[in-house]
PDB file of C-alpha atoms in Angstrom:
ATOM      1  CA  MET A  30     -10.034  12.424 -26.630  1.00  0.00           C
ATOM      2  CA  THR A  31     -11.317  15.988 -26.470  1.00  0.00           C
ATOM      3  CA  ARG A  32     -12.593  17.529 -23.270  1.00  0.00           C
ATOM      4  CA  SER A  33     -15.934  18.254 -24.953  1.00  0.00           C
ATOM      5  CA  SER A  34     -16.510  14.699 -26.144  1.00  0.00           C
ATOM      6  CA  ARG A  35     -19.467  12.896 -24.687  1.00  0.00           C
ATOM      7  CA  PRO A  36     -18.829   9.271 -23.544  1.00  0.00           C
ATOM      8  CA  GLU A  37     -21.221   7.897 -26.156  1.00  0.00           C
ATOM      9  CA  ASP A  38     -19.323   9.760 -28.912  1.00  0.00           C
ATOM     10  CA  LEU A  39     -15.901   8.351 -28.073  1.00  0.00           C
ATOM     11  CA  PRO A  40     -14.279   5.710 -30.282  1.00  0.00           C
ATOM     12  CA  LEU A  41     -13.678   2.727 -28.034  1.00  0.00           C
ATOM     13  CA  ALA A  42     -10.361   0.937 -27.754  1.00  0.00           C
ATOM     14  CA  SER A  43     -10.457  -2.817 -27.299  1.00  0.00           C
ATOM     15  CA  GLY A  44      -8.236  -5.480 -25.832  1.00  0.00           C
ATOM     16  CA  ARG A  45      -6.505  -5.731 -29.224  1.00  0.00           C
ATOM     17  CA  THR A  46      -5.580  -2.044 -29.282  1.00  0.00           C
ATOM     18  CA  PRO A  47      -1.762  -1.998 -28.941  1.00  0.00           C
ATOM     19  CA  ARG A  48      -1.650   0.331 -25.947  1.00  0.00           C
ATOM     20  CA  VAL A  49      -4.310  -1.654 -24.106  1.00  0.00           C
ATOM     21  CA  ALA A  50      -2.650  -4.980 -24.969  1.00  0.00           C
ATOM     22  CA  ALA A  51       0.755  -3.729 -23.770  1.00  0.00           C
ATOM     23  CA  SER A  52      -0.712  -2.397 -20.520  1.00  0.00           C
ATOM     24  CA  ARG A  53      -2.497  -5.687 -19.879  1.00  0.00           C
ATOM     25  CA  GLN A  54       0.925  -7.332 -19.506  1.00  0.00           C
ATOM     26  CA  LEU A  55       1.418  -5.323 -16.296  1.00  0.00           C
ATOM     27  CA  THR A  56      -0.801  -7.770 -14.461  1.00  0.00           C
ATOM     28  CA  ARG A  57       2.360  -9.946 -14.417  1.00  0.00           C
ATOM     29  CA  ARG A  58       5.130  -9.080 -11.990  1.00  0.00           C
ATOM     30  CA  SER A  59       7.885  -9.811 -14.500  1.00  0.00           C
ATOM     31  CA  ARG A  60       6.464  -7.213 -16.878  1.00  0.00           C
ATOM     32  CA  ARG A  61       6.010  -4.696 -14.084  1.00  0.00           C
ATOM     33  CA  ASP A  62       9.618  -5.095 -13.036  1.00  0.00           C
ATOM     34  CA  ALA A  63      10.894  -4.855 -16.612  1.00  0.00           C
ATOM     35  CA  SER A  64       8.995  -1.639 -17.360  1.00  0.00           C
ATOM     36  CA  ARG A  65       8.868  -0.222 -13.813  1.00  0.00           C
ATOM     37  CA  GLN A  66       5.181   0.438 -14.292  1.00  0.00           C
ATOM     38  CA  PHE A  67       2.050  -0.903 -12.602  1.00  0.00           C
ATOM     39  CA  LEU A  68      -1.728  -0.720 -12.865  1.00  0.00           C
ATOM     40  CA  ALA A  69      -3.759   1.299 -10.361  1.00  0.00           C
ATOM     41  CA  GLU A  70      -7.425   0.294 -10.526  1.00  0.00           C
ATOM     42  CA  GLY A  71     -10.460   2.079  -9.175  1.00  0.00           C
ATOM     43  CA  PRO A  72     -11.532   5.696  -8.759  1.00  0.00           C
ATOM     44  CA  GLN A  73      -9.713   6.366  -5.497  1.00  0.00           C
ATOM     45  CA  ALA A  74      -6.371   5.037  -6.725  1.00  0.00           C
ATOM     46  CA  VAL A  75      -6.671   6.838 -10.066  1.00  0.00           C
ATOM     47  CA  ARG A  76      -7.675  10.096  -8.365  1.00  0.00           C
ATOM     48  CA  GLU A  77      -4.639   9.943  -6.074  1.00  0.00           C
ATOM     49  CA  ALA A  78      -2.332   9.112  -8.979  1.00  0.00           C
ATOM     50  CA  LEU A  79      -3.621  12.025 -11.042  1.00  0.00           C
ATOM     51  CA  ALA A  80      -3.038  14.376  -8.117  1.00  0.00           C
ATOM     52  CA  LEU A  81       0.713  13.745  -8.298  1.00  0.00           C
ATOM     53  CA  PRO A  82       2.994  16.157 -10.171  1.00  0.00           C
ATOM     54  CA  ALA A  83       3.663  14.911 -13.692  1.00  0.00           C
ATOM     55  CA  THR A  84       7.345  14.240 -12.982  1.00  0.00           C
ATOM     56  CA  SER A  85       6.741  12.587  -9.605  1.00  0.00           C
ATOM     57  CA  PRO A  86       7.327   8.850  -9.054  1.00  0.00           C
ATOM     58  CA  GLY A  87       3.976   7.112  -9.269  1.00  0.00           C
ATOM     59  CA  ALA A  88       2.528   9.604 -11.744  1.00  0.00           C
ATOM     60  CA  PRO A  89       0.333   8.023 -14.441  1.00  0.00           C
ATOM     61  CA  SER A  90       1.108   8.045 -18.143  1.00  0.00           C
ATOM     62  CA  VAL A  91      -2.385   7.077 -19.324  1.00  0.00           C
ATOM     63  CA  VAL A  92      -5.827   6.334 -17.907  1.00  0.00           C
ATOM     64  CA  PHE A  93      -8.173   3.737 -19.371  1.00  0.00           C
ATOM     65  CA  SER A  94     -11.879   4.152 -18.702  1.00  0.00           C
ATOM     66  CA  THR A  95     -15.120   2.581 -19.788  1.00  0.00           C
ATOM     67  CA  PRO A  96     -17.667   5.116 -21.076  1.00  0.00           C
ATOM     68  CA  ALA A  97     -19.792   4.545 -17.966  1.00  0.00           C
ATOM     69  CA  ALA A  98     -16.868   5.306 -15.644  1.00  0.00           C
ATOM     70  CA  LEU A  99     -15.900   8.296 -17.748  1.00  0.00           C
ATOM     71  CA  ALA A 100     -19.348   9.752 -17.203  1.00  0.00           C
ATOM     72  CA  ARG A 101     -19.424   8.840 -13.505  1.00  0.00           C
ATOM     73  CA  TYR A 102     -16.006  10.308 -12.708  1.00  0.00           C
ATOM     74  CA  ALA A 103     -16.041  13.183 -15.171  1.00  0.00           C
ATOM     75  CA  GLY A 104     -15.299  15.607 -12.357  1.00  0.00           C
ATOM     76  CA  PHE A 105     -11.654  14.625 -11.978  1.00  0.00           C
ATOM     77  CA  LEU A 106     -11.086  12.870 -15.291  1.00  0.00           C
ATOM     78  CA  SER A 107     -11.939  16.054 -17.181  1.00  0.00           C
ATOM     79  CA  GLU A 108      -8.891  17.661 -15.550  1.00  0.00           C
ATOM     80  CA  SER A 109      -6.559  14.749 -16.284  1.00  0.00           C
ATOM     81  CA  PRO A 110      -3.056  15.872 -17.330  1.00  0.00           C
ATOM     82  CA  VAL A 111      -2.550  12.580 -19.193  1.00  0.00           C
ATOM     83  CA  PRO A 112      -4.519  10.913 -22.001  1.00  0.00           C
ATOM     84  CA  VAL A 113      -7.788   9.258 -21.021  1.00  0.00           C
ATOM     85  CA  ILE A 114      -8.602   6.407 -23.399  1.00  0.00           C
ATOM     86  CA  ALA A 115     -12.129   5.009 -23.598  1.00  0.00           C
ATOM     87  CA  VAL A 116     -12.098   1.200 -23.580  1.00  0.00           C
ATOM     88  CA  ASP A 117     -14.891  -1.277 -24.156  1.00  0.00           C
ATOM     89  CA  ASP A 118     -15.949  -3.589 -21.326  1.00  0.00           C
ATOM     90  CA  ALA A 119     -14.005  -6.580 -22.672  1.00  0.00           C
ATOM     91  CA  GLY A 120     -10.833  -4.510 -22.951  1.00  0.00           C
ATOM     92  CA  MET A 121     -11.280  -3.245 -19.400  1.00  0.00           C
ATOM     93  CA  ALA A 122     -11.802  -6.789 -18.141  1.00  0.00           C
ATOM     94  CA  GLY A 123      -8.344  -7.670 -19.474  1.00  0.00           C
ATOM     95  CA  LEU A 124      -6.787  -4.790 -17.543  1.00  0.00           C
ATOM     96  CA  SER A 125      -8.593  -5.648 -14.324  1.00  0.00           C
ATOM     97  CA  GLU A 126      -7.864  -8.425 -11.868  1.00  0.00           C
ATOM     98  CA  THR A 127     -11.305  -8.271 -10.268  1.00  0.00           C
ATOM     99  CA  VAL A 128     -14.449 -10.232 -11.027  1.00  0.00           C
ATOM    100  CA  THR A 129     -16.373  -6.973 -11.372  1.00  0.00           C
ATOM    101  CA  PRO A 130     -14.060  -4.319 -12.861  1.00  0.00           C
ATOM    102  CA  GLN A 131     -14.553  -0.767 -11.621  1.00  0.00           C
ATOM    103  CA  GLY A 132     -14.057   0.617 -15.107  1.00  0.00           C
ATOM    104  CA  LEU A 133     -11.056   2.809 -14.383  1.00  0.00           C
ATOM    105  CA  VAL A 134      -7.338   1.906 -14.567  1.00  0.00           C
ATOM    106  CA  ALA A 135      -4.209   4.075 -14.679  1.00  0.00           C
ATOM    107  CA  VAL A 136      -0.736   3.009 -15.807  1.00  0.00           C
ATOM    108  CA  CYS A 137       1.648   4.449 -13.208  1.00  0.00           C
ATOM    109  CA  SER A 138       5.390   4.531 -12.738  1.00  0.00           C
ATOM    110  CA  PHE A 139       7.039   2.752  -9.825  1.00  0.00           C
ATOM    111  CA  LEU A 140       7.352   4.909  -6.724  1.00  0.00           C
ATOM    112  CA  ASP A 141       9.370   2.859  -4.231  1.00  0.00           C
ATOM    113  CA  VAL A 142      12.308   4.580  -2.543  1.00  0.00           C
ATOM    114  CA  PRO A 143      15.648   3.390  -1.132  1.00  0.00           C
ATOM    115  CA  LEU A 144      15.700   2.066   2.411  1.00  0.00           C
ATOM    116  CA  SER A 145      18.149   4.805   3.390  1.00  0.00           C
ATOM    117  CA  SER A 146      15.480   7.450   2.791  1.00  0.00           C
ATOM    118  CA  ILE A 147      13.130   6.023   5.433  1.00  0.00           C
ATOM    119  CA  GLY A 148      13.139   7.592   8.870  1.00  0.00           C
ATOM    120  CA  GLY A 149      10.693   9.744  10.766  1.00  0.00           C
ATOM    121  CA  SER A 150       8.846   8.645  13.865  1.00  0.00           C
ATOM    122  CA  LEU A 151       6.595   5.776  12.773  1.00  0.00           C
ATOM    123  CA  VAL A 152       7.364   3.032  10.247  1.00  0.00           C
ATOM    124  CA  ALA A 153       5.594  -0.226   9.403  1.00  0.00           C
ATOM    125  CA  VAL A 154       7.699  -3.186   8.275  1.00  0.00           C
ATOM    126  CA  LEU A 155       5.882  -6.015   6.508  1.00  0.00           C
ATOM    127  CA  ALA A 156       7.969  -9.150   7.002  1.00  0.00           C
ATOM    128  CA  GLU A 157       6.884 -12.105   4.860  1.00  0.00           C
ATOM    129  CA  ILE A 158       3.287 -10.875   4.599  1.00  0.00           C
ATOM    130  CA  GLN A 159       2.105 -12.688   1.525  1.00  0.00           C
ATOM    131  CA  ASP A 160      -1.610 -11.976   1.239  1.00  0.00           C
ATOM    132  CA  PRO A 161      -2.003  -8.902  -0.994  1.00  0.00           C
ATOM    133  CA  GLY A 162      -5.286  -7.884   0.616  1.00  0.00           C
ATOM    134  CA  ASN A 163      -3.711  -7.877   4.070  1.00  0.00           C
ATOM    135  CA  ALA A 164      -0.613  -6.061   2.868  1.00  0.00           C
ATOM    136  CA  GLY A 165      -2.652  -3.354   1.152  1.00  0.00           C
ATOM    137  CA  THR A 166      -4.818  -2.935   4.238  1.00  0.00           C
ATOM    138  CA  VAL A 167      -1.755  -2.550   6.499  1.00  0.00           C
ATOM    139  CA  LEU A 168      -0.374   0.037   4.074  1.00  0.00           C
ATOM    140  CA  ARG A 169      -3.681   1.916   4.175  1.00  0.00           C
ATOM    141  CA  THR A 170      -3.720   1.764   7.985  1.00  0.00           C
ATOM    142  CA  ALA A 171      -0.129   2.987   8.217  1.00  0.00           C
ATOM    143  CA  ASP A 172      -1.039   5.919   5.974  1.00  0.00           C
ATOM    144  CA  ALA A 173      -4.080   6.732   8.113  1.00  0.00           C
ATOM    145  CA  ALA A 174      -1.974   6.591  11.284  1.00  0.00           C
ATOM    146  CA  GLY A 175       0.511   9.067   9.794  1.00  0.00           C
ATOM    147  CA  ALA A 176       3.384   6.642   9.257  1.00  0.00           C
ATOM    148  CA  SER A 177       6.512   8.087   7.688  1.00  0.00           C
ATOM    149  CA  GLY A 178       7.229   4.954   5.670  1.00  0.00           C
ATOM    150  CA  VAL A 179       6.216   1.374   4.904  1.00  0.00           C
ATOM    151  CA  VAL A 180       8.758  -1.352   4.165  1.00  0.00           C
ATOM    152  CA  PHE A 181       7.884  -4.490   2.181  1.00  0.00           C
ATOM    153  CA  THR A 182      10.656  -7.002   2.851  1.00  0.00           C
ATOM    154  CA  ASP A 183      11.923  -9.406   0.215  1.00  0.00           C
ATOM    155  CA  GLY A 184       9.693 -12.197   1.551  1.00  0.00           C
ATOM    156  CA  SER A 185       6.511 -10.157   1.235  1.00  0.00           C
ATOM    157  CA  VAL A 186       4.008  -9.672  -1.560  1.00  0.00           C
ATOM    158  CA  ASP A 187       4.807  -7.149  -4.268  1.00  0.00           C
ATOM    159  CA  PRO A 188       3.243  -3.781  -3.287  1.00  0.00           C
ATOM    160  CA  TYR A 189       2.367  -3.314  -6.975  1.00  0.00           C
ATOM    161  CA  ASN A 190       0.278  -6.498  -7.021  1.00  0.00           C
ATOM    162  CA  GLY A 191      -3.175  -5.536  -8.282  1.00  0.00           C
ATOM    163  CA  LYS A 192      -5.052  -6.647  -5.170  1.00  0.00           C
ATOM    164  CA  CYS A 193      -2.526  -4.952  -2.905  1.00  0.00           C
ATOM    165  CA  VAL A 194      -2.893  -1.677  -4.820  1.00  0.00           C
ATOM    166  CA  ARG A 195      -6.687  -1.883  -4.633  1.00  0.00           C
ATOM    167  CA  SER A 196      -6.671  -2.744  -0.930  1.00  0.00           C
ATOM    168  CA  SER A 197      -4.498   0.272  -0.196  1.00  0.00           C
ATOM    169  CA  ALA A 198      -7.333   2.492  -1.554  1.00  0.00           C
ATOM    170  CA  GLY A 199      -4.907   5.071  -2.887  1.00  0.00           C
ATOM    171  CA  SER A 200      -2.550   4.990   0.102  1.00  0.00           C
ATOM    172  CA  LEU A 201       0.212   3.473  -2.021  1.00  0.00           C
ATOM    173  CA  PHE A 202       0.709   7.014  -3.353  1.00  0.00           C
ATOM    174  CA  HIS A 203       1.155   8.617   0.086  1.00  0.00           C
ATOM    175  CA  PRO A 204       3.842   7.395   2.537  1.00  0.00           C
ATOM    176  CA  PRO A 205       7.249   6.436   1.111  1.00  0.00           C
ATOM    177  CA  VAL A 206       7.345   2.722   0.281  1.00  0.00           C
ATOM    178  CA  VAL A 207      10.423   0.484   0.264  1.00  0.00           C
ATOM    179  CA  ARG A 208      10.275  -2.737  -1.710  1.00  0.00           C
ATOM    180  CA  GLY A 209      12.182  -6.013  -1.623  1.00  0.00           C
ATOM    181  CA  VAL A 210      14.869  -5.445   1.030  1.00  0.00           C
ATOM    182  CA  PRO A 211      16.035  -8.161   3.454  1.00  0.00           C
ATOM    183  CA  ALA A 212      14.178  -7.833   6.746  1.00  0.00           C
ATOM    184  CA  ALA A 213      17.347  -7.855   8.856  1.00  0.00           C
ATOM    185  CA  GLU A 214      18.786  -5.075   6.708  1.00  0.00           C
ATOM    186  CA  ALA A 215      15.622  -3.027   7.223  1.00  0.00           C
ATOM    187  CA  VAL A 216      15.824  -3.470  10.994  1.00  0.00           C
ATOM    188  CA  ALA A 217      19.480  -2.445  11.107  1.00  0.00           C
ATOM    189  CA  SER A 218      18.859   0.646   8.988  1.00  0.00           C
ATOM    190  CA  LEU A 219      15.890   1.781  11.054  1.00  0.00           C
ATOM    191  CA  GLN A 220      17.758   1.232  14.311  1.00  0.00           C
ATOM    192  CA  ALA A 221      20.639   3.302  12.942  1.00  0.00           C
ATOM    193  CA  SER A 222      18.099   6.058  12.218  1.00  0.00           C
ATOM    194  CA  GLY A 223      17.164   6.124  15.900  1.00  0.00           C
ATOM    195  CA  LEU A 224      13.943   4.102  15.849  1.00  0.00           C
ATOM    196  CA  GLN A 225      13.128   1.462  18.412  1.00  0.00           C
ATOM    197  CA  ILE A 226      12.019  -1.825  16.880  1.00  0.00           C
ATOM    198  CA  LEU A 227       8.824  -3.351  18.251  1.00  0.00           C
ATOM    199  CA  ALA A 228       7.768  -6.766  17.000  1.00  0.00           C
ATOM    200  CA  ALA A 229       4.044  -7.502  17.085  1.00  0.00           C
ATOM    201  CA  ASP A 230       3.887 -10.974  18.610  1.00  0.00           C
ATOM    202  CA  GLY A 231       0.892 -12.660  20.196  1.00  0.00           C
ATOM    203  CA  TYR A 232       3.254 -14.380  22.633  1.00  0.00           C
ATOM    204  CA  GLY A 233       5.491 -11.395  23.281  1.00  0.00           C
ATOM    205  CA  ASP A 234       6.796 -10.659  26.757  1.00  0.00           C
ATOM    206  CA  SER A 235       5.769  -6.966  26.677  1.00  0.00           C
ATOM    207  CA  ASP A 236       2.153  -5.846  26.917  1.00  0.00           C
ATOM    208  CA  LEU A 237       1.054  -3.053  24.584  1.00  0.00           C
ATOM    209  CA  ASP A 238      -0.996  -1.317  27.275  1.00  0.00           C
ATOM    210  CA  ASP A 239       1.901  -1.444  29.733  1.00  0.00           C
ATOM    211  CA  LEU A 240       4.224   0.137  27.191  1.00  0.00           C
ATOM    212  CA  ALA A 241       1.693   2.863  26.512  1.00  0.00           C
ATOM    213  CA  ASP A 242       1.291   3.584  30.225  1.00  0.00           C
ATOM    214  CA  ALA A 243       5.065   3.757  30.652  1.00  0.00           C
ATOM    215  CA  GLY A 244       5.426   6.247  27.801  1.00  0.00           C
ATOM    216  CA  GLU A 245       7.484   3.838  25.676  1.00  0.00           C
ATOM    217  CA  LEU A 246       5.234   4.204  22.632  1.00  0.00           C
ATOM    218  CA  SER A 247       5.993   7.916  22.299  1.00  0.00           C
ATOM    219  CA  ARG A 248       9.483   7.112  21.050  1.00  0.00           C
ATOM    220  CA  PRO A 249      10.210   6.928  17.293  1.00  0.00           C
ATOM    221  CA  THR A 250       9.168   3.375  16.426  1.00  0.00           C
ATOM    222  CA  ALA A 251       9.264   0.815  13.653  1.00  0.00           C
ATOM    223  CA  TRP A 252       6.696  -1.951  14.021  1.00  0.00           C
ATOM    224  CA  LEU A 253       7.441  -5.397  12.619  1.00  0.00           C
ATOM    225  CA  PHE A 254       4.434  -7.371  11.357  1.00  0.00           C
ATOM    226  CA  GLY A 255       4.866 -10.988  10.344  1.00  0.00           C
ATOM    227  CA  ASN A 256       3.257 -13.604   8.153  1.00  0.00           C
ATOM    228  CA  GLU A 257      -0.488 -14.175   8.537  1.00  0.00           C
ATOM    229  CA  ALA A 258      -0.116 -17.815   9.582  1.00  0.00           C
ATOM    230  CA  ARG A 259       3.443 -18.153  10.901  1.00  0.00           C
ATOM    231  CA  GLY A 260       4.048 -14.764  12.488  1.00  0.00           C
ATOM    232  CA  LEU A 261       7.550 -13.334  12.575  1.00  0.00           C
ATOM    233  CA  PRO A 262      10.554 -15.593  12.002  1.00  0.00           C
ATOM    234  CA  SER A 263      12.253 -16.169  15.348  1.00  0.00           C
ATOM    235  CA  GLU A 264      15.562 -14.809  14.101  1.00  0.00           C
ATOM    236  CA  LEU A 265      13.885 -11.559  13.038  1.00  0.00           C
ATOM    237  CA  ALA A 266      11.863 -11.201  16.237  1.00  0.00           C
ATOM    238  CA  ALA A 267      15.120 -11.613  18.160  1.00  0.00           C
ATOM    239  CA  LEU A 268      16.442  -8.432  16.516  1.00  0.00           C
ATOM    240  CA  ALA A 269      13.609  -6.339  17.945  1.00  0.00           C
ATOM    241  CA  ASP A 270      13.994  -4.247  21.068  1.00  0.00           C
ATOM    242  CA  ARG A 271      10.747  -5.694  22.377  1.00  0.00           C
ATOM    243  CA  ARG A 272       8.277  -8.394  21.385  1.00  0.00           C
ATOM    244  CA  VAL A 273       4.865  -6.896  22.065  1.00  0.00           C
ATOM    245  CA  ARG A 274       1.541  -8.647  22.554  1.00  0.00           C
ATOM    246  CA  ILE A 275      -1.840  -6.978  22.297  1.00  0.00           C
ATOM    247  CA  PRO A 276      -3.914  -7.795  25.381  1.00  0.00           C
ATOM    248  CA  ILE A 277      -6.964  -9.931  24.659  1.00  0.00           C
ATOM    249  CA  HIS A 278      -9.755  -9.080  27.095  1.00  0.00           C
ATOM    250  CA  GLY A 279     -12.391 -11.379  25.654  1.00  0.00           C
ATOM    251  CA  ARG A 280     -12.370 -14.971  24.503  1.00  0.00           C
ATOM    252  CA  ALA A 281     -10.924 -14.492  21.005  1.00  0.00           C
ATOM    253  CA  GLU A 282      -7.785 -16.502  20.400  1.00  0.00           C
ATOM    254  CA  SER A 283      -6.071 -13.593  18.660  1.00  0.00           C
ATOM    255  CA  LEU A 284      -6.520 -10.669  16.283  1.00  0.00           C
ATOM    256  CA  ASN A 285      -5.956 -11.018  12.576  1.00  0.00           C
ATOM    257  CA  LEU A 286      -2.981  -9.301  11.014  1.00  0.00           C
ATOM    258  CA  ALA A 287      -4.728  -6.186   9.742  1.00  0.00           C
ATOM    259  CA  ALA A 288      -6.541  -5.583  13.030  1.00  0.00           C
ATOM    260  CA  ALA A 289      -3.362  -6.091  15.054  1.00  0.00           C
ATOM    261  CA  ALA A 290      -1.456  -3.678  12.834  1.00  0.00           C
ATOM    262  CA  ALA A 291      -4.167  -1.053  13.271  1.00  0.00           C
ATOM    263  CA  VAL A 292      -4.088  -1.365  17.062  1.00  0.00           C
ATOM    264  CA  CYS A 293      -0.291  -1.124  17.227  1.00  0.00           C
ATOM    265  CA  LEU A 294       0.141   1.717  14.760  1.00  0.00           C
ATOM    266  CA  TYR A 295      -2.603   3.830  16.259  1.00  0.00           C
ATOM    267  CA  ALA A 296      -1.308   3.242  19.795  1.00  0.00           C
ATOM    268  CA  SER A 297       2.073   4.622  18.726  1.00  0.00           C
ATOM    269  CA  ALA A 298       0.534   7.473  16.733  1.00  0.00           C
ATOM    270  CA  ARG A 299      -1.577   8.560  19.701  1.00  0.00           C
ATOM    271  CA  ALA A 300       1.362   8.433  22.104  1.00  0.00           C
ATOM    272  CA  GLN A 301       3.565  10.423  19.724  1.00  0.00           C
ATOM    273  CA  ARG A 302       0.885  13.080  19.156  1.00  0.00           C
ATOM    274  CA  ARG A 303       0.369  13.503  22.893  1.00  0.00           C
ATOM    275  CA  LEU A 304       4.096  13.947  23.402  1.00  0.00           C
ATOM    276  CA  SER A 305       4.374  16.548  20.647  1.00  0.00           C
ATOM    277  CA  SER A 306       1.489  18.560  22.109  1.00  0.00           C
ATOM    278  CA  GLU A 307       3.028  18.800  25.595  1.00  0.00           C
TER     279      GLU A 307
END
């Protein structure tokens, strides 16, 4: 396409166009793993992908857009360093995993990093979290809290799952992400890097507020978050330095996973910022 082309003037690709058909296969994990590419859908994800250097992991190789989306997001698409291909609505529907496609999809390279590269002062470990919406939301929250890394263990959903990518709202492209490592291996590596391991556990013997008051949350920390229904496996929770419960002051039975992760990560982030400013 030329930069001067108007959306209504563009020849439209369809679902049968070879490049569109090949990219549609990336909705399947087996094809993502084979090609080490994934689909990033929606304006925020595509904007963040396009902001990456061309040689950076995660950088897109092509963007597919409906004419309507091309007009709506012309501001950043006009500066795209990669081809932007106009696709008809049916072709876009094949690339999307949503009921109402947002009209914008980028094909991006994998960006996960080795476990050994994760350190820093705040890490989120997703242990057997299987709902992609929850996993993407925890990733987004970790990014917002300033986490230095997010680990998806081998029992968790694929971070490149379409719903997970959408739920992260572009945050998949920010903190380093580790994919598919055994949870016990992740804990051992993070402990060796000097991080304390705190397991979020509704029945934990340590109270989050008490730890905050005692200054324990200012230490470099990796938080373990478990499965939505089952929580953390007992053998994994036993590896943590502390099992931490969030105090419930009202009558709710508990917090859901995403809310609990937000409370824990922000409690640590606040404590660490206060320490660094002293």
